[in-house]
CSV table of C-alpha atoms and ligand atoms in Angstrom, one decimal:
chain,number,residue,atom,x,y,z
A,35,VAL,CA,-12.0,51.0,-6.7
A,36,ASN,CA,-14.1,50.9,-3.6
A,37,GLY,CA,-13.1,48.1,-1.1
A,38,PRO,CA,-15.6,45.9,0.7
A,39,PRO,CA,-17.7,47.7,3.3
A,40,LYS,CA,-16.0,48.2,6.6
A,41,ASP,CA,-18.2,45.8,8.5
A,42,ALA,CA,-17.2,43.0,6.0
A,43,LEU,CA,-13.5,43.2,7.1
A,44,GLY,CA,-12.0,41.0,9.8
A,45,ASP,CA,-13.1,37.5,10.6
A,46,VAL,CA,-16.5,35.9,9.9
A,47,ASP,CA,-18.9,36.8,12.6
A,48,VAL,CA,-18.6,34.8,15.8
A,49,GLU,CA,-22.2,33.7,16.0
A,50,THR,CA,-21.9,32.1,12.5
A,51,PHE,CA,-18.6,30.5,13.6
A,52,ARG,CA,-20.3,29.1,16.7
A,53,ARG,CA,-23.2,27.6,14.7
A,54,GLU,CA,-21.0,26.0,12.1
A,55,ALA,CA,-18.5,24.8,14.6
A,56,HIS,CA,-21.2,23.0,16.5
A,57,ARG,CA,-22.4,21.5,13.3
A,58,LEU,CA,-18.9,20.4,12.4
A,59,VAL,CA,-18.3,18.9,15.8
A,60,ASP,CA,-21.5,16.9,15.5
A,61,TRP,CA,-20.4,15.6,12.1
A,62,ILE,CA,-17.0,14.6,13.6
A,63,ALA,CA,-18.7,12.8,16.5
A,64,THR,CA,-20.8,10.8,14.1
A,65,TYR,CA,-17.7,10.1,12.0
A,66,LEU,CA,-15.9,8.7,15.0
A,67,ALA,CA,-19.0,6.8,16.1
A,68,GLU,CA,-19.3,5.1,12.7
A,69,PRO,CA,-15.8,4.7,11.5
A,70,GLU,CA,-16.7,2.0,9.0
A,71,ARG,CA,-19.2,4.2,7.2
A,72,TYR,CA,-16.8,4.9,4.4
A,73,PRO,CA,-14.5,2.6,2.4
A,74,VAL,CA,-11.1,2.6,4.1
A,75,LEU,CA,-9.2,3.1,0.8
A,76,SER,CA,-10.4,5.9,-1.4
A,77,PRO,CA,-11.6,4.3,-4.7
A,78,LEU,CA,-10.8,7.5,-6.8
A,79,ALA,CA,-8.3,7.7,-9.6
A,80,PRO,CA,-5.6,10.4,-10.0
A,81,GLY,CA,-7.2,13.7,-11.1
A,82,ASP,CA,-10.8,12.8,-9.8
A,83,VAL,CA,-10.6,15.3,-6.9
A,84,ARG,CA,-8.8,17.9,-8.8
A,85,ARG,CA,-11.6,18.0,-11.4
A,86,LEU,CA,-14.1,18.8,-8.6
A,87,ILE,CA,-12.2,21.9,-7.5
A,88,PRO,CA,-12.5,25.2,-9.4
A,89,THR,CA,-9.4,26.1,-11.2
A,90,THR,CA,-9.4,29.7,-9.9
A,91,ALA,CA,-9.8,31.1,-6.4
A,92,PRO,CA,-13.3,32.3,-5.4
A,93,ARG,CA,-13.7,36.0,-6.2
A,94,SER,CA,-16.3,36.8,-3.6
A,95,ALA,CA,-17.1,35.6,-0.1
A,96,GLU,CA,-19.1,32.4,0.4
A,97,PRO,CA,-21.0,31.5,3.5
A,98,LEU,CA,-19.3,29.0,5.9
A,99,ALA,CA,-22.4,26.8,5.8
A,100,ARG,CA,-22.1,26.3,2.0
A,101,ILE,CA,-18.3,25.5,2.2
A,102,LEU,CA,-18.9,22.9,4.9
A,103,ASP,CA,-21.8,21.4,2.9
A,104,ASP,CA,-19.4,20.8,0.1
A,105,VAL,CA,-17.2,18.4,2.2
A,106,PRO,CA,-19.2,15.2,1.6
A,107,GLN,CA,-18.9,15.5,-2.2
A,108,ALA,CA,-15.7,17.5,-2.6
A,109,VAL,CA,-13.5,15.9,0.0
A,110,LEU,CA,-14.7,12.6,1.5
A,111,PRO,CA,-14.7,10.5,-1.7
A,112,GLY,CA,-10.9,11.2,-2.0
A,113,VAL,CA,-10.1,10.4,1.7
A,114,THR,CA,-8.4,7.2,2.6
A,115,HIS,CA,-9.6,6.7,6.1
A,116,TRP,CA,-6.7,6.3,8.4
A,117,ASN,CA,-9.2,6.3,11.3
A,118,HIS,CA,-11.0,3.2,9.9
A,119,PRO,CA,-10.6,0.2,12.1
A,120,GLY,CA,-9.7,-1.8,8.9
A,121,PHE,CA,-6.7,0.3,8.2
A,122,PHE,CA,-3.8,-2.2,8.4
A,123,ALA,CA,-1.4,-0.5,6.0
A,124,TYR,CA,2.0,1.1,6.7
A,125,PHE,CA,2.0,2.1,10.4
A,126,ALA,CA,-1.3,3.4,11.6
A,127,SER,CA,-1.9,7.0,12.6
A,128,SER,CA,-5.3,7.3,14.3
A,129,ALA,CA,-6.8,10.4,15.9
A,130,SER,CA,-8.3,9.9,19.3
A,131,GLY,CA,-11.1,12.3,20.5
A,132,PRO,CA,-8.9,14.0,23.0
A,133,GLY,CA,-6.2,14.4,20.3
A,134,ILE,CA,-8.7,16.0,18.0
A,135,LEU,CA,-9.8,18.4,20.7
A,136,GLY,CA,-6.2,19.3,21.4
A,137,GLU,CA,-5.6,20.0,17.7
A,138,MET,CA,-8.7,22.2,17.7
A,139,LEU,CA,-7.5,24.2,20.6
A,140,THR,CA,-4.1,24.6,19.0
A,141,ALA,CA,-5.6,26.0,15.9
A,142,ALA,CA,-7.8,28.3,17.9
A,143,LEU,CA,-5.0,29.7,20.0
A,144,SER,CA,-2.7,29.7,16.9
A,145,VAL,CA,0.4,30.7,19.0
A,146,ASN,CA,3.9,30.4,17.6
A,147,GLY,CA,6.1,28.9,20.3
A,148,MET,CA,9.4,29.9,18.7
A,149,LEU,CA,10.5,31.7,21.9
A,150,TRP,CA,9.6,31.1,25.5
A,151,LYS,CA,8.2,34.6,25.5
A,152,THR,CA,6.0,34.1,22.4
A,153,SER,CA,3.9,31.7,24.5
A,154,PRO,CA,5.4,30.3,27.7
A,155,ALA,CA,2.7,27.6,27.9
A,156,ALA,CA,3.7,26.2,24.6
A,157,THR,CA,7.4,25.8,25.7
A,158,GLU,CA,6.8,24.7,29.3
A,159,MET,CA,4.1,22.3,28.5
A,160,GLU,CA,6.2,20.7,25.8
A,161,VAL,CA,9.1,20.3,28.1
A,162,ALA,CA,6.9,18.9,30.9
A,163,VAL,CA,4.8,16.5,28.7
A,164,LEU,CA,7.8,15.1,26.9
A,165,ASP,CA,9.3,14.3,30.3
A,166,TRP,CA,6.2,12.3,31.1
A,167,VAL,CA,6.7,10.4,27.8
A,168,ARG,CA,10.4,9.8,28.8
A,169,GLN,CA,9.4,8.3,32.1
A,170,MET,CA,6.5,6.3,30.5
A,171,MET,CA,9.1,4.8,28.1
A,172,GLY,CA,11.5,4.0,30.9
A,173,LEU,CA,14.2,6.2,29.5
A,174,PRO,CA,16.6,7.6,32.1
A,175,GLU,CA,16.8,11.2,33.3
A,176,GLY,CA,18.9,13.4,31.1
A,177,PHE,CA,17.0,12.8,27.9
A,178,PHE,CA,15.7,16.2,26.8
A,179,GLY,CA,12.7,16.0,24.5
A,180,VAL,CA,11.7,18.4,21.7
A,181,ILE,CA,8.8,18.1,19.3
A,182,GLN,CA,9.3,18.0,15.6
A,183,ASP,CA,6.7,17.5,12.9
A,184,THR,CA,7.8,14.0,11.7
A,185,ALA,CA,10.4,11.4,12.4
A,186,SER,CA,12.1,12.5,9.2
A,187,ALA,CA,12.7,15.9,10.8
A,188,SER,CA,13.7,14.4,14.1
A,189,THR,CA,16.3,12.2,12.4
A,190,LEU,CA,17.6,15.1,10.3
A,191,VAL,CA,18.0,17.2,13.5
A,192,ALA,CA,19.7,14.3,15.3
A,193,LEU,CA,22.2,13.7,12.5
A,194,ALA,CA,22.9,17.4,12.1
A,195,ALA,CA,23.9,17.4,15.8
A,196,ALA,CA,26.0,14.3,15.2
A,197,ARG,CA,27.8,16.2,12.4
A,198,GLU,CA,28.2,19.2,14.7
A,199,ALA,CA,29.9,16.9,17.2
A,200,VAL,CA,32.7,15.7,14.9
A,201,PRO,CA,35.9,17.1,16.4
A,202,GLY,CA,37.8,19.5,14.2
A,203,LEU,CA,34.9,19.8,11.7
A,204,ASP,CA,33.2,23.1,11.4
A,205,ALA,CA,30.4,22.2,9.0
A,206,ARG,CA,28.1,24.8,10.5
A,207,ARG,CA,30.4,27.7,9.5
A,208,GLN,CA,32.4,26.4,6.6
A,209,GLY,CA,30.1,23.8,5.0
A,210,LEU,CA,31.5,20.5,4.0
A,211,VAL,CA,33.3,21.4,0.7
A,212,GLY,CA,37.0,20.5,1.0
A,213,GLN,CA,36.5,19.1,4.5
A,214,ALA,CA,36.6,15.4,5.7
A,215,ARG,CA,34.4,12.9,3.8
A,216,LEU,CA,31.8,11.8,6.4
A,217,ARG,CA,30.3,8.4,6.7
A,218,MET,CA,27.2,7.3,8.7
A,219,TYR,CA,25.7,3.8,9.0
A,220,ALA,CA,22.3,2.2,9.3
A,221,SER,CA,21.0,-1.3,8.5
A,222,ALA,CA,19.8,-2.2,5.0
A,223,GLU,CA,16.3,-2.4,6.6
A,224,ALA,CA,16.5,1.2,8.1
A,225,HIS,CA,14.0,3.8,7.0
A,226,SER,CA,14.6,6.0,3.9
A,227,SER,CA,14.4,9.1,6.1
A,228,ILE,CA,18.0,8.4,7.3
A,229,GLU,CA,19.3,8.5,3.7
A,230,LYS,CA,17.2,11.6,3.1
A,231,ALA,CA,18.9,13.3,6.1
A,232,GLY,CA,22.2,12.4,4.5
A,233,ILE,CA,21.2,14.1,1.3
A,234,VAL,CA,20.2,17.3,3.1
A,235,LEU,CA,23.3,17.3,5.4
A,236,GLY,CA,25.8,17.0,2.5
A,237,ILE,CA,26.8,13.5,3.5
A,238,GLY,CA,25.3,12.2,0.3
A,239,GLN,CA,23.6,8.9,-0.3
A,240,ASP,CA,27.0,7.3,-0.8
A,241,GLY,CA,28.0,8.6,2.6
A,242,CYS,CA,25.2,6.5,4.2
A,243,ARG,CA,26.6,3.0,4.3
A,244,LYS,CA,24.0,0.3,4.6
A,245,ILE,CA,24.9,-2.6,6.9
A,246,PRO,CA,23.6,-6.1,6.1
A,247,VAL,CA,21.1,-7.7,8.3
A,248,ASP,CA,21.0,-11.2,9.8
A,249,ASP,CA,18.2,-13.8,9.0
A,250,THR,CA,15.8,-12.0,11.3
A,251,PHE,CA,16.4,-8.6,9.7
A,252,ARG,CA,18.6,-7.2,12.5
A,253,MET,CA,21.7,-5.2,11.9
A,254,ASP,CA,24.8,-7.4,11.7
A,255,VAL,CA,27.1,-5.7,14.3
A,256,ALA,CA,30.2,-7.6,13.1
A,257,ALA,CA,29.6,-6.2,9.6
A,258,LEU,CA,29.1,-2.7,11.1
A,259,ARG,CA,32.5,-3.0,12.9
A,260,GLN,CA,34.2,-4.1,9.7
A,261,ALA,CA,32.6,-1.3,7.6
A,262,ILE,CA,33.8,1.3,10.1
A,263,ASP,CA,37.3,-0.2,10.0
A,264,GLU,CA,37.4,-0.2,6.2
A,265,ASP,CA,36.2,3.4,6.0
A,266,ARG,CA,38.7,4.6,8.5
A,267,ALA,CA,41.5,2.8,6.6
A,268,ALA,CA,40.2,4.5,3.4
A,269,GLY,CA,40.6,7.9,5.0
A,270,LEU,CA,36.9,8.5,5.6
A,271,THR,CA,35.4,9.9,8.8
A,272,PRO,CA,32.7,7.8,10.4
A,273,PHE,CA,30.5,9.9,12.7
A,274,ALA,CA,27.1,8.3,13.3
A,275,VAL,CA,25.1,5.1,13.5
A,276,THR,CA,21.3,4.8,13.4
A,277,ALA,CA,19.9,1.7,15.0
A,278,SER,CA,16.3,0.9,14.5
A,279,VAL,CA,13.8,-0.3,17.1
A,280,GLY,CA,11.0,-1.4,14.8
A,281,THR,CA,12.1,-1.3,11.2
A,282,THR,CA,9.5,-0.3,8.7
A,283,SER,CA,9.2,-3.5,6.7
A,284,THR,CA,9.3,-6.2,9.5
A,285,THR,CA,9.6,-4.2,12.7
A,286,SER,CA,12.9,-5.9,13.5
A,287,ILE,CA,14.9,-4.6,16.4
A,288,ASP,CA,18.6,-4.0,15.9
A,289,PRO,CA,20.9,-5.1,18.7
A,290,VAL,CA,21.0,-1.6,20.2
A,291,ARG,CA,23.1,-2.5,23.2
A,292,GLU,CA,25.9,-4.0,21.1
A,293,VAL,CA,25.7,-1.1,18.6
A,294,ALA,CA,25.9,1.3,21.5
A,295,GLN,CA,29.0,-0.4,22.8
A,296,LEU,CA,30.6,-0.1,19.4
A,297,CYS,CA,29.6,3.5,19.1
A,298,ALA,CA,31.1,4.3,22.5
A,299,ARG,CA,34.4,2.6,21.5
A,300,GLU,CA,34.5,4.3,18.1
A,301,ARG,CA,33.2,7.7,19.4
A,302,LEU,CA,30.3,7.7,17.1
A,303,TRP,CA,26.9,9.4,17.7
A,304,LEU,CA,24.2,6.8,18.2
A,305,HIS,CA,20.7,7.7,17.0
A,306,VAL,CA,17.9,5.3,17.6
A,307,ASP,CA,14.9,5.3,15.2
A,308,ALA,CA,12.1,4.0,17.4
A,309,ALA,CA,9.5,6.0,15.4
A,310,TYR,CA,6.9,3.2,15.6
A,311,GLY,CA,8.4,0.7,18.0
A,312,GLY,CA,9.3,3.1,20.8
A,313,SER,CA,5.6,3.4,21.8
A,314,ALA,CA,5.5,-0.2,22.8
A,315,ALA,CA,7.8,0.6,25.7
A,316,LEU,CA,4.8,2.4,27.3
A,317,ASP,CA,3.8,-1.1,28.3
A,318,PRO,CA,6.2,-2.1,31.1
A,319,GLY,CA,6.1,-5.7,29.7
A,320,MET,CA,7.6,-4.4,26.4
A,321,ARG,CA,10.4,-2.2,27.9
A,322,HIS,CA,13.0,-4.7,26.7
A,323,VAL,CA,12.6,-3.3,23.1
A,324,LEU,CA,14.6,-0.3,24.2
A,325,ASP,CA,17.3,-2.3,25.8
A,326,GLY,CA,20.6,-0.4,25.3
A,327,ALA,CA,18.8,2.8,24.1
A,328,GLU,CA,19.6,4.5,27.4
A,329,ALA,CA,23.1,5.0,25.9
A,330,ALA,CA,21.9,6.6,22.7
A,331,ASP,CA,22.8,10.2,22.0
A,332,SER,CA,19.3,10.7,20.4
A,333,LEU,CA,16.1,8.7,19.9
A,334,VAL,CA,13.0,9.4,17.9
A,335,VAL,CA,9.5,8.2,18.7
A,336,ASN,CA,6.3,9.2,16.9
A,337,PRO,CA,3.2,9.8,19.0
A,338,HIS,CA,1.4,10.2,15.8
A,339,LYS,CA,2.0,6.6,15.0
A,340,TRP,CA,1.1,4.5,18.0
A,341,MET,CA,0.1,7.0,20.7
A,342,PHE,CA,-3.2,8.0,19.2
A,343,VAL,CA,-2.2,11.6,18.6
A,344,PRO,CA,-3.4,13.1,15.2
A,345,LEU,CA,-0.7,13.8,12.7
A,346,ASP,CA,1.7,15.4,13.1
A,347,LEU,CA,3.8,15.0,16.3
A,348,SER,CA,7.2,13.4,16.5
A,349,VAL,CA,9.5,13.5,19.6
A,350,LEU,CA,13.2,13.8,19.4
A,351,PHE,CA,14.9,12.9,22.7
A,352,THR,CA,18.5,13.7,23.1
A,353,ARG,CA,21.1,13.4,25.9
A,354,ARG,CA,23.0,16.1,24.2
A,355,PRO,CA,20.7,19.1,23.8
A,356,ASP,CA,23.7,21.4,24.0
A,357,VAL,CA,25.0,19.9,20.8
A,358,VAL,CA,21.6,20.1,19.0
A,359,ARG,CA,21.5,23.8,20.1
A,360,ALA,CA,25.1,24.4,18.9
A,361,ALA,CA,24.0,23.0,15.5
A,362,PHE,CA,20.9,25.1,15.1
A,363,SER,CA,20.9,28.2,17.3
A,364,ILE,CA,21.1,31.5,15.5
A,365,LEU,CA,20.0,34.6,17.4
A,366,PRO,CA,19.5,37.8,15.3
A,367,GLU,CA,18.7,40.9,17.3
A,368,TYR,CA,15.0,40.8,16.5
A,369,LEU,CA,14.7,37.4,18.3
A,370,ARG,CA,16.5,38.5,21.5
A,371,THR,CA,14.6,38.4,24.7
A,372,ALA,CA,15.4,39.1,28.4
A,373,GLU,CA,14.5,35.5,29.3
A,374,GLU,CA,16.8,33.8,26.9
A,375,THR,CA,19.2,32.5,29.5
A,376,ALA,CA,16.4,31.5,32.0
A,377,ALA,CA,14.2,29.5,29.8
A,378,PRO,CA,14.7,27.5,26.6
A,379,ASN,CA,13.7,28.9,23.2
A,380,LEU,CA,12.7,25.8,21.3
A,381,MET,CA,13.4,27.3,17.9
A,382,ASP,CA,17.0,26.5,18.8
A,383,TYR,CA,16.4,22.7,18.6
A,384,GLY,CA,15.3,22.3,15.0
A,385,VAL,CA,15.1,23.7,11.4
A,386,SER,CA,12.0,25.8,11.6
A,387,LEU,CA,11.6,29.0,13.5
A,388,GLY,CA,7.9,28.9,13.9
A,389,ARG,CA,6.5,26.2,16.1
A,390,ARG,CA,3.0,25.0,16.5
A,391,PHE,CA,1.6,24.3,20.0
A,392,ARG,CA,1.7,20.6,19.4
A,393,ALA,CA,2.2,19.6,23.0
A,394,LEU,CA,-1.4,20.4,23.8
A,395,LYS,CA,-2.8,17.4,22.0
A,396,LEU,CA,-0.3,15.1,23.5
A,397,TRP,CA,-1.1,16.5,27.0
A,398,MET,CA,-4.8,15.8,26.4
A,399,VAL,CA,-4.3,12.3,25.1
A,400,LEU,CA,-2.0,11.2,27.9
A,401,ARG,CA,-4.3,12.6,30.5
A,402,ALA,CA,-7.5,11.2,28.9
A,403,PHE,CA,-6.1,7.7,28.6
A,404,GLY,CA,-3.5,7.7,31.4
A,405,HIS,CA,-0.3,5.6,31.2
A,406,GLU,CA,-2.3,2.5,32.0
A,407,GLY,CA,-4.8,3.2,29.3
A,408,MET,CA,-2.1,3.8,26.7
A,409,ALA,CA,-0.3,0.6,27.7
A,410,ALA,CA,-3.5,-1.5,27.6
A,411,ARG,CA,-4.3,-0.3,24.1
A,412,ILE,CA,-0.8,-1.1,22.8
A,413,ARG,CA,-0.9,-4.5,24.6
A,414,GLU,CA,-4.1,-5.3,22.9
A,415,HIS,CA,-2.7,-4.5,19.4
A,416,ILE,CA,0.2,-6.8,20.1
A,417,ARG,CA,-2.2,-9.5,21.3
A,418,LEU,CA,-4.2,-9.2,18.1
A,419,ALA,CA,-1.1,-9.5,16.0
A,420,ARG,CA,-0.2,-12.7,17.9
A,421,GLU,CA,-3.7,-14.1,17.1
A,422,PHE,CA,-3.4,-13.1,13.4
A,423,GLU,CA,0.1,-14.7,13.2
A,424,GLY,CA,-1.3,-17.9,14.7
A,425,TRP,CA,-4.1,-18.0,12.0
A,426,VAL,CA,-1.5,-17.5,9.2
A,427,ARG,CA,0.7,-20.3,10.6
A,428,ALA,CA,-2.2,-22.7,10.9
A,429,ASP,CA,-3.2,-22.3,7.3
A,430,GLU,CA,-0.8,-24.2,5.0
A,431,ARG,CA,-1.6,-22.0,2.0
A,432,PHE,CA,0.2,-19.1,3.8
A,433,GLU,CA,3.6,-18.5,5.3
A,434,VAL,CA,4.8,-16.0,7.9
A,435,MET,CA,7.9,-14.2,6.5
A,436,ALA,CA,9.5,-12.6,9.5
A,437,PRO,CA,9.4,-12.6,13.3
A,438,ALA,CA,6.8,-10.2,14.6
A,439,PRO,CA,8.1,-8.6,17.8
A,440,PHE,CA,5.4,-5.9,17.8
A,441,SER,CA,2.0,-5.7,16.1
A,442,VAL,CA,2.9,-6.2,12.5
A,443,VAL,CA,2.9,-9.5,10.7
A,444,CYS,CA,4.6,-10.1,7.3
A,445,PHE,CA,3.2,-13.0,5.4
A,446,ARG,CA,2.2,-14.2,1.9
A,447,GLY,CA,0.2,-16.8,0.1
A,448,GLY,CA,1.5,-19.7,-1.9
A,449,PHE,CA,0.0,-20.4,-5.3
A,450,PRO,CA,1.0,-24.0,-6.3
A,451,ALA,CA,-0.3,-23.8,-9.8
A,452,LEU,CA,2.0,-20.8,-10.6
A,453,PRO,CA,5.7,-20.9,-11.3
A,454,ALA,CA,8.1,-19.2,-8.7
A,455,GLY,CA,8.4,-16.1,-10.9
A,456,GLU,CA,4.6,-15.4,-10.7
A,457,GLN,CA,4.2,-15.7,-6.9
A,458,ASP,CA,4.8,-12.0,-6.3
A,459,ALA,CA,2.2,-11.0,-8.9
A,460,ALA,CA,-0.3,-13.4,-7.4
A,461,ASN,CA,0.3,-11.9,-3.9
A,462,GLN,CA,-0.1,-8.4,-5.3
A,463,ARG,CA,-3.5,-9.5,-6.8
A,464,LEU,CA,-4.5,-10.9,-3.4
A,465,MET,CA,-3.7,-7.6,-1.7
A,466,ASP,CA,-5.5,-5.6,-4.4
A,467,ALA,CA,-8.5,-7.9,-4.1
A,468,VAL,CA,-8.9,-7.5,-0.3
A,469,ASN,CA,-8.2,-3.8,-0.5
A,470,ALA,CA,-10.9,-3.4,-3.2
A,471,THR,CA,-13.6,-4.6,-0.7
A,472,GLY,CA,-13.3,-1.2,1.0
A,473,GLN,CA,-13.3,-3.1,4.4
A,474,VAL,CA,-9.5,-3.4,4.9
A,475,TYR,CA,-6.4,-1.8,3.6
A,476,LEU,CA,-3.1,-3.7,3.7
A,477,SER,CA,0.3,-2.6,2.2
A,478,HIS,CA,3.3,-4.6,1.1
A,479,THR,CA,7.0,-4.7,1.3
A,480,ARG,CA,9.8,-6.8,-0.2
A,481,LEU,CA,11.8,-9.3,1.9
A,482,ARG,CA,14.8,-11.1,0.5
A,483,GLY,CA,13.5,-10.2,-2.9
A,484,ARG,CA,10.0,-11.6,-2.4
A,485,LEU,CA,6.8,-9.6,-2.1
A,486,ALA,CA,5.3,-9.7,1.4
A,487,LEU,CA,2.0,-8.4,2.7
A,488,ARG,CA,2.0,-6.5,6.0
A,489,MET,CA,-0.8,-6.7,8.5
A,490,ALA,CA,-0.1,-3.7,10.7
A,491,ILE,CA,-2.4,-3.4,13.7
A,492,ALA,CA,-2.0,-0.1,15.6
A,493,ASN,CA,-5.3,1.7,15.0
A,494,LEU,CA,-7.2,2.9,18.0
A,495,ARG,CA,-10.5,1.6,16.8
A,496,THR,CA,-9.4,-1.8,15.6
A,497,GLN,CA,-11.0,-4.7,17.5
A,498,GLU,CA,-10.6,-8.4,17.2
A,499,ARG,CA,-13.6,-8.6,14.8
A,500,HIS,CA,-11.8,-6.3,12.3
A,501,VAL,CA,-8.7,-8.5,12.4
A,502,ARG,CA,-10.8,-11.6,11.9
A,503,ARG,CA,-12.6,-10.0,9.0
A,504,ALA,CA,-9.3,-9.2,7.3
A,505,TRP,CA,-8.2,-12.8,7.7
A,506,GLU,CA,-11.6,-14.0,6.3
A,507,LEU,CA,-11.2,-11.8,3.3
A,508,LEU,CA,-7.6,-12.9,2.7
A,509,GLN,CA,-8.6,-16.6,2.9
A,510,ARG,CA,-11.5,-16.0,0.6
A,511,GLU,CA,-9.6,-14.1,-2.0
A,512,ALA,CA,-6.6,-16.4,-1.8
A,513,GLY,CA,-8.9,-19.4,-2.5
A,514,ARG,CA,-10.4,-17.6,-5.5
A,515,LEU,CA,-6.9,-16.9,-6.8
A,516,GLY,CA,-5.8,-20.5,-6.5
A,517,ALA,CA,-3.7,-20.5,-3.3
B,765,LIG,C1,11.1,3.3,11.3
B,765,LIG,C2,10.6,4.6,10.7
B,765,LIG,N1,11.3,5.7,10.8
B,765,LIG,C3,10.9,6.9,10.3
B,765,LIG,C4,9.7,7.0,9.6
B,765,LIG,C5,9.4,8.3,9.0
B,765,LIG,O1,8.3,8.8,9.7
B,765,LIG,P1,7.7,10.3,9.4
B,765,LIG,O2,6.6,10.0,8.4
B,765,LIG,O3,7.1,10.7,10.7
B,765,LIG,O4,8.7,11.1,8.9
B,765,LIG,C6,8.9,5.9,9.4
B,765,LIG,C7,7.7,6.0,8.7
B,765,LIG,O5,6.9,5.1,8.7
B,765,LIG,C8,9.4,4.6,10.0
B,765,LIG,O6,8.7,3.5,9.8
């Protein structure tokens, strides 16, 4: 069989690339200029997109122009627009222009920063830019930062290091079978990624003990102390506590300082999950949210949540990089380099060998907005949440369901004609109705057994008018549903 002609091998020709790339950038610029052009929540049903995609791979080459022309009908209807200013679900992740350009350059360079030598800029920029972030957050010197893809990965790496630090345990070499039964702790409101790390690390879900929270959803430190005592008495080995700064449901802040004191006394690794909330500390007026975190062994913050960096980029800070390295470093001959003692090889600080040049987009965003610009945007989101909370409190048909220390408000409507058992379903209908308008997207949680709607404001493009519109829609639909 003859192969393709020689001149058809290699990449598409550069002039075609240039033309189509210009066209794509124009499209992106219009998309960013008109972020409300599409419904925020994709209206499609499961399988709708799949049906539009051929079931077998293309046999012969297609022109780039035709592939890109397919985007509006093949891709966009199935996109939920996280960049839409009416995106109030979960925690926002919005892509700033500089972040998009950084991502583009990362793809173009396509370096693998596994070793210092495989791209010195990737390693050294990562180290330098994460030290900017450390300073911007008010964390002390000595916290070493390393980029992971997500907070789930950062927490997994942190807790693997915590396991590595257990005296007399050699999990790295021997595994855990037949060894001490480990226990770690987090509040009942902590994110599921902590439990998932427990599954991966052989601690097991039963090894992740959930500590009750107080009436403001903060970890009860007395209950933590008691749990540790009970577990020690039962012959288990406590080794780590995760405290949250900004829990996923309500954004509550655990009493980190008290937890840190207990961890110091009990010689337990303290990991702080500040995936969303940590960004608030970029505003000097919000530094208090990290009170006590300077004593943490590790801390995770996600620039892809509230620092306007496109997915994905999570930062793991640790005061004990040597332990992280001890947990993960493996150096086969083919990865040895002459520089390995003079410069870090960031593959040693996580699960994956290959590492994208993610620091580039963070560098671009931090320079384009500056510390002041980042803080001003975060401050504005917090102000908008205050406003929204005020409106909810002023309307007797609604109730606020938790304190709102950041930019997320948990609330729900009351439907007097319905029995208590149907209030959750009515609130679900309220949420579905506002989401069906295509103008806003809110998600929900459950607080003390009751359904709560979450208004999470952290999108770069959200302005006061979008928050106002969300409130108008909520009031209108609540009225229609009999609130
Ligand atoms: C508090 C908290 N921790 C961790 C995570 C997990 O983040 P990621 O999606 O980056 O793994 C989340 C996700 O929303 C979160 O809210």
